[in-house]
């Protein structure tokens, strides 16, 4: 394995180990020492790869968002015969399982609290949310003939869709009784307002 490949491999091992610790223990309780041990490295190697706990945590958070974005968009792309109703059913099933994950919610809330006021996290989240919105815009634009956007731009709808998922997720983190079906109801109202229940 070449040096760059080895470095990337080591980095990924650290991220994988950190993910488990951050989700089980939260941002505050996870220690770089335990993360390093789980990954099979010294704490010094973790610092050389990430510079510290906050940077590692932000990398894990980006990984979580990227995986979920891939997962949910994978449910509604690649199958041109899928109707918008099929999308809503697939997203509804996904939301029941993934939106409001208490471990992820605690980790993200603790990280936001620990780094509040720091531009680094704000900038990262701005880029991350922007990338997610772009992918949703691409999807909406490709299927615009099937949707009833009523003059709303795909950009506006993508922003609203992300806001609904994040908002319901945050509420479900605090109160699991909040129904995940609200995601589907909001999506129906945005994508098919003439058929909203």
Protein backbone atom coordinates (compact mmCIF):
# COMPACT_ATOMS: atom_id res chain seq x y z
CA UNK A 1 0.00 0.00 0.00
CA UNK A 2 1.42 3.38 -0.96
CA UNK A 3 1.88 6.10 1.62
CA UNK A 4 -1.21 8.11 0.62
CA UNK A 5 -3.35 4.98 0.48
CA UNK A 6 -2.08 3.92 3.90
CA UNK A 7 -2.81 7.37 5.31
CA UNK A 8 -6.36 7.29 3.93
CA UNK A 9 -6.87 3.74 5.21
CA UNK A 10 -5.70 4.78 8.70
CA UNK A 11 -7.89 7.86 8.58
CA UNK A 12 -10.93 5.76 7.72
CA UNK A 13 -10.20 3.32 10.57
CA UNK A 14 -10.11 6.25 12.98
CA UNK A 15 -13.39 7.69 11.60
CA UNK A 16 -15.08 4.28 11.87
CA UNK A 17 -13.91 3.87 15.47
CA UNK A 18 -14.89 7.44 16.36
CA UNK A 19 -18.33 7.00 14.88
CA UNK A 20 -19.12 4.15 17.24
CA UNK A 21 -17.83 6.02 20.28
CA UNK A 22 -19.55 9.32 19.44
CA UNK A 23 -22.89 7.63 18.79
CA UNK A 24 -22.73 5.46 21.92
CA UNK A 25 -21.19 8.00 24.29
CA UNK A 26 -21.96 11.41 22.80
CA UNK A 27 -19.42 14.08 21.95
CA UNK A 28 -18.53 15.01 25.52
CA UNK A 29 -18.06 11.50 26.92
CA UNK A 30 -16.13 10.02 24.00
CA UNK A 31 -12.38 10.17 24.54
CA UNK A 32 -9.68 10.31 21.90
CA UNK A 33 -7.76 7.70 23.89
CA UNK A 34 -10.58 5.15 23.64
CA UNK A 35 -11.15 6.03 19.99
CA UNK A 36 -7.44 5.53 19.25
CA UNK A 37 -7.44 2.19 21.10
CA UNK A 38 -10.46 0.97 19.15
CA UNK A 39 -8.83 2.00 15.86
CA UNK A 40 -5.56 0.33 16.88
CA UNK A 41 -3.48 3.51 16.98
CA UNK A 42 -1.90 5.84 19.49
CA UNK A 43 -3.60 9.10 20.40
CA UNK A 44 -0.74 10.84 18.59
CA UNK A 45 -1.78 9.23 15.31
CA UNK A 46 -5.34 10.51 15.81
CA UNK A 47 -4.03 14.04 16.42
CA UNK A 48 -1.78 13.82 13.36
CA UNK A 49 -4.76 12.89 11.19
CA UNK A 50 -7.40 15.24 12.63
CA UNK A 51 -5.85 17.80 14.92
CA UNK A 52 -8.30 17.08 17.73
CA UNK A 53 -11.63 15.79 18.91
CA UNK A 54 -13.75 18.54 17.33
CA UNK A 55 -12.30 18.05 13.85
CA UNK A 56 -12.73 14.29 14.12
CA UNK A 57 -16.31 14.73 15.32
CA UNK A 58 -17.10 17.06 12.41
CA UNK A 59 -15.71 14.46 10.01
CA UNK A 60 -17.93 11.79 11.57
CA UNK A 61 -20.96 14.10 11.33
CA UNK A 62 -20.26 14.73 7.63
CA UNK A 63 -19.97 10.98 7.09
CA UNK A 64 -23.32 10.37 8.77
CA UNK A 65 -25.05 12.98 6.62
CA UNK A 66 -23.40 11.73 3.42
CA UNK A 67 -24.46 8.15 4.09
CA UNK A 68 -28.05 9.06 4.90
CA UNK A 69 -28.30 11.35 1.89
CA UNK A 70 -27.01 8.53 -0.33
CA UNK A 71 -29.42 6.10 1.32
CA UNK A 72 -32.58 8.18 0.96
CA UNK A 73 -31.79 9.47 -2.53
CA UNK A 74 -30.92 5.92 -3.56
CA UNK A 75 -34.47 4.94 -2.68
CA UNK A 76 -35.93 7.42 -5.16
CA UNK A 77 -33.44 7.49 -8.02
CA UNK A 78 -32.35 5.05 -10.64
CA UNK A 79 -35.82 3.64 -11.21
CA UNK A 80 -37.58 5.85 -13.75
CA UNK A 81 -40.82 3.88 -13.41
CA UNK A 82 -41.15 5.00 -9.79
CA UNK A 83 -44.00 7.40 -9.21
CA UNK A 84 -43.92 10.23 -6.71
CA UNK A 85 -46.26 8.09 -4.58
CA UNK A 86 -43.58 5.38 -4.64
CA UNK A 87 -41.05 8.00 -3.50
CA UNK A 88 -43.28 9.03 -0.62
CA UNK A 89 -43.72 5.43 0.51
CA UNK A 90 -39.96 4.77 0.35
CA UNK A 91 -39.10 7.99 2.19
CA UNK A 92 -41.78 7.23 4.78
CA UNK A 93 -40.25 3.82 5.49
CA UNK A 94 -36.79 5.43 5.73
CA UNK A 95 -38.06 8.18 8.05
CA UNK A 96 -39.60 5.68 10.46
CA UNK A 97 -36.19 4.08 10.98
CA UNK A 98 -33.71 6.93 10.53
CA UNK A 99 -35.26 10.33 11.29
CA UNK A 100 -34.73 11.22 14.92
CA UNK A 101 -32.07 8.63 15.75
CA UNK A 102 -31.46 9.41 19.45
CA UNK A 103 -27.74 8.59 19.39
CA UNK A 104 -27.07 10.75 16.33
CA UNK A 105 -29.26 13.52 17.73
CA UNK A 106 -27.44 13.61 21.06
CA UNK A 107 -24.05 13.58 19.34
CA UNK A 108 -24.96 16.38 16.95
CA UNK A 109 -26.57 18.54 19.64
CA UNK A 110 -23.56 18.13 21.94
CA UNK A 111 -21.16 18.94 19.11
CA UNK A 112 -23.16 22.03 18.17
CA UNK A 113 -23.19 23.16 21.79
CA UNK A 114 -19.46 22.58 22.24
CA UNK A 115 -18.58 24.48 19.09
CA UNK A 116 -21.25 27.16 19.22
CA UNK A 117 -19.95 30.49 18.10
CA UNK A 118 -17.11 28.91 16.14
CA UNK A 119 -17.23 29.70 12.46
CA UNK A 120 -15.62 26.38 11.54
CA UNK A 121 -18.71 24.35 12.44
CA UNK A 122 -21.10 26.92 10.98
CA UNK A 123 -19.15 26.95 7.72
CA UNK A 124 -19.02 23.16 7.60
CA UNK A 125 -22.77 22.82 8.17
CA UNK A 126 -23.47 25.49 5.56
CA UNK A 127 -21.46 23.55 2.97
CA UNK A 128 -22.94 20.22 4.05
CA UNK A 129 -26.55 21.42 3.88
CA UNK A 130 -25.79 23.13 0.56
CA UNK A 131 -24.51 19.87 -0.93
CA UNK A 132 -27.59 18.00 0.23
CA UNK A 133 -29.88 20.68 -1.24
CA UNK A 134 -28.00 20.52 -4.57
CA UNK A 135 -28.55 16.79 -4.81
CA UNK A 136 -32.25 17.19 -4.05
CA UNK A 137 -32.53 20.00 -6.63
CA UNK A 138 -30.99 17.69 -9.24
CA UNK A 139 -33.55 15.02 -8.40
CA UNK A 140 -36.49 17.44 -8.46
CA UNK A 141 -35.33 19.01 -11.71
CA UNK A 142 -35.03 15.60 -13.37
CA UNK A 143 -38.58 14.69 -12.35
CA UNK A 144 -40.21 18.13 -12.59
CA UNK A 145 -42.83 16.89 -15.07
CA UNK A 146 -44.19 14.52 -12.38
CA UNK A 147 -44.35 17.12 -9.62
CA UNK A 148 -46.78 19.91 -8.78
CA UNK A 149 -44.41 22.60 -7.56
CA UNK A 150 -46.89 25.42 -8.30
CA UNK A 151 -44.26 27.96 -9.27
CA UNK A 152 -41.89 27.13 -6.43
CA UNK A 153 -38.33 26.65 -7.56
CA UNK A 154 -36.64 23.28 -7.02
CA UNK A 155 -34.17 25.18 -4.80
CA UNK A 156 -36.96 26.43 -2.53
CA UNK A 157 -38.58 23.00 -2.36
CA UNK A 158 -35.22 21.35 -1.57
CA UNK A 159 -34.65 23.83 1.27
CA UNK A 160 -38.12 23.13 2.68
CA UNK A 161 -37.67 19.36 2.37
CA UNK A 162 -34.39 19.48 4.27
CA UNK A 163 -35.92 21.76 6.90
CA UNK A 164 -38.80 19.32 7.46
CA UNK A 165 -36.50 16.31 7.82
CA UNK A 166 -34.11 18.15 10.16
CA UNK A 167 -36.95 19.64 12.19
CA UNK A 168 -38.88 16.41 12.64
CA UNK A 169 -35.61 14.63 13.39
CA UNK A 170 -34.71 17.10 16.12
CA UNK A 171 -38.15 16.79 17.69
CA UNK A 172 -38.08 12.98 17.53
CA UNK A 173 -34.67 13.00 19.22
CA UNK A 174 -36.28 14.70 22.22
CA UNK A 175 -39.67 13.02 21.96
CA UNK A 176 -39.86 9.69 20.09
CA UNK A 177 -43.67 9.97 20.14
CA UNK A 178 -43.47 12.63 17.41
CA UNK A 179 -44.65 10.67 14.35
CA UNK A 180 -42.17 10.17 11.52
CA UNK A 181 -45.11 10.17 9.09
CA UNK A 182 -45.06 13.98 9.39
CA UNK A 183 -42.08 13.86 7.02
CA UNK A 184 -44.17 12.09 4.39
CA UNK A 185 -47.16 14.38 4.95
CA UNK A 186 -44.98 17.45 4.49
CA UNK A 187 -43.34 15.98 1.39
CA UNK A 188 -46.76 15.22 -0.10
CA UNK A 189 -47.88 18.79 0.57
CA UNK A 190 -44.75 20.14 -1.11
CA UNK A 191 -44.53 17.76 -4.06
CA UNK A 192 -48.20 16.96 -4.70
CA UNK A 193 -50.20 19.75 -3.04
CA UNK A 194 -53.32 19.00 -5.07
CA UNK A 195 -53.31 15.48 -3.62
CA UNK A 196 -52.30 16.33 -0.05
CA UNK A 197 -54.41 14.69 2.62
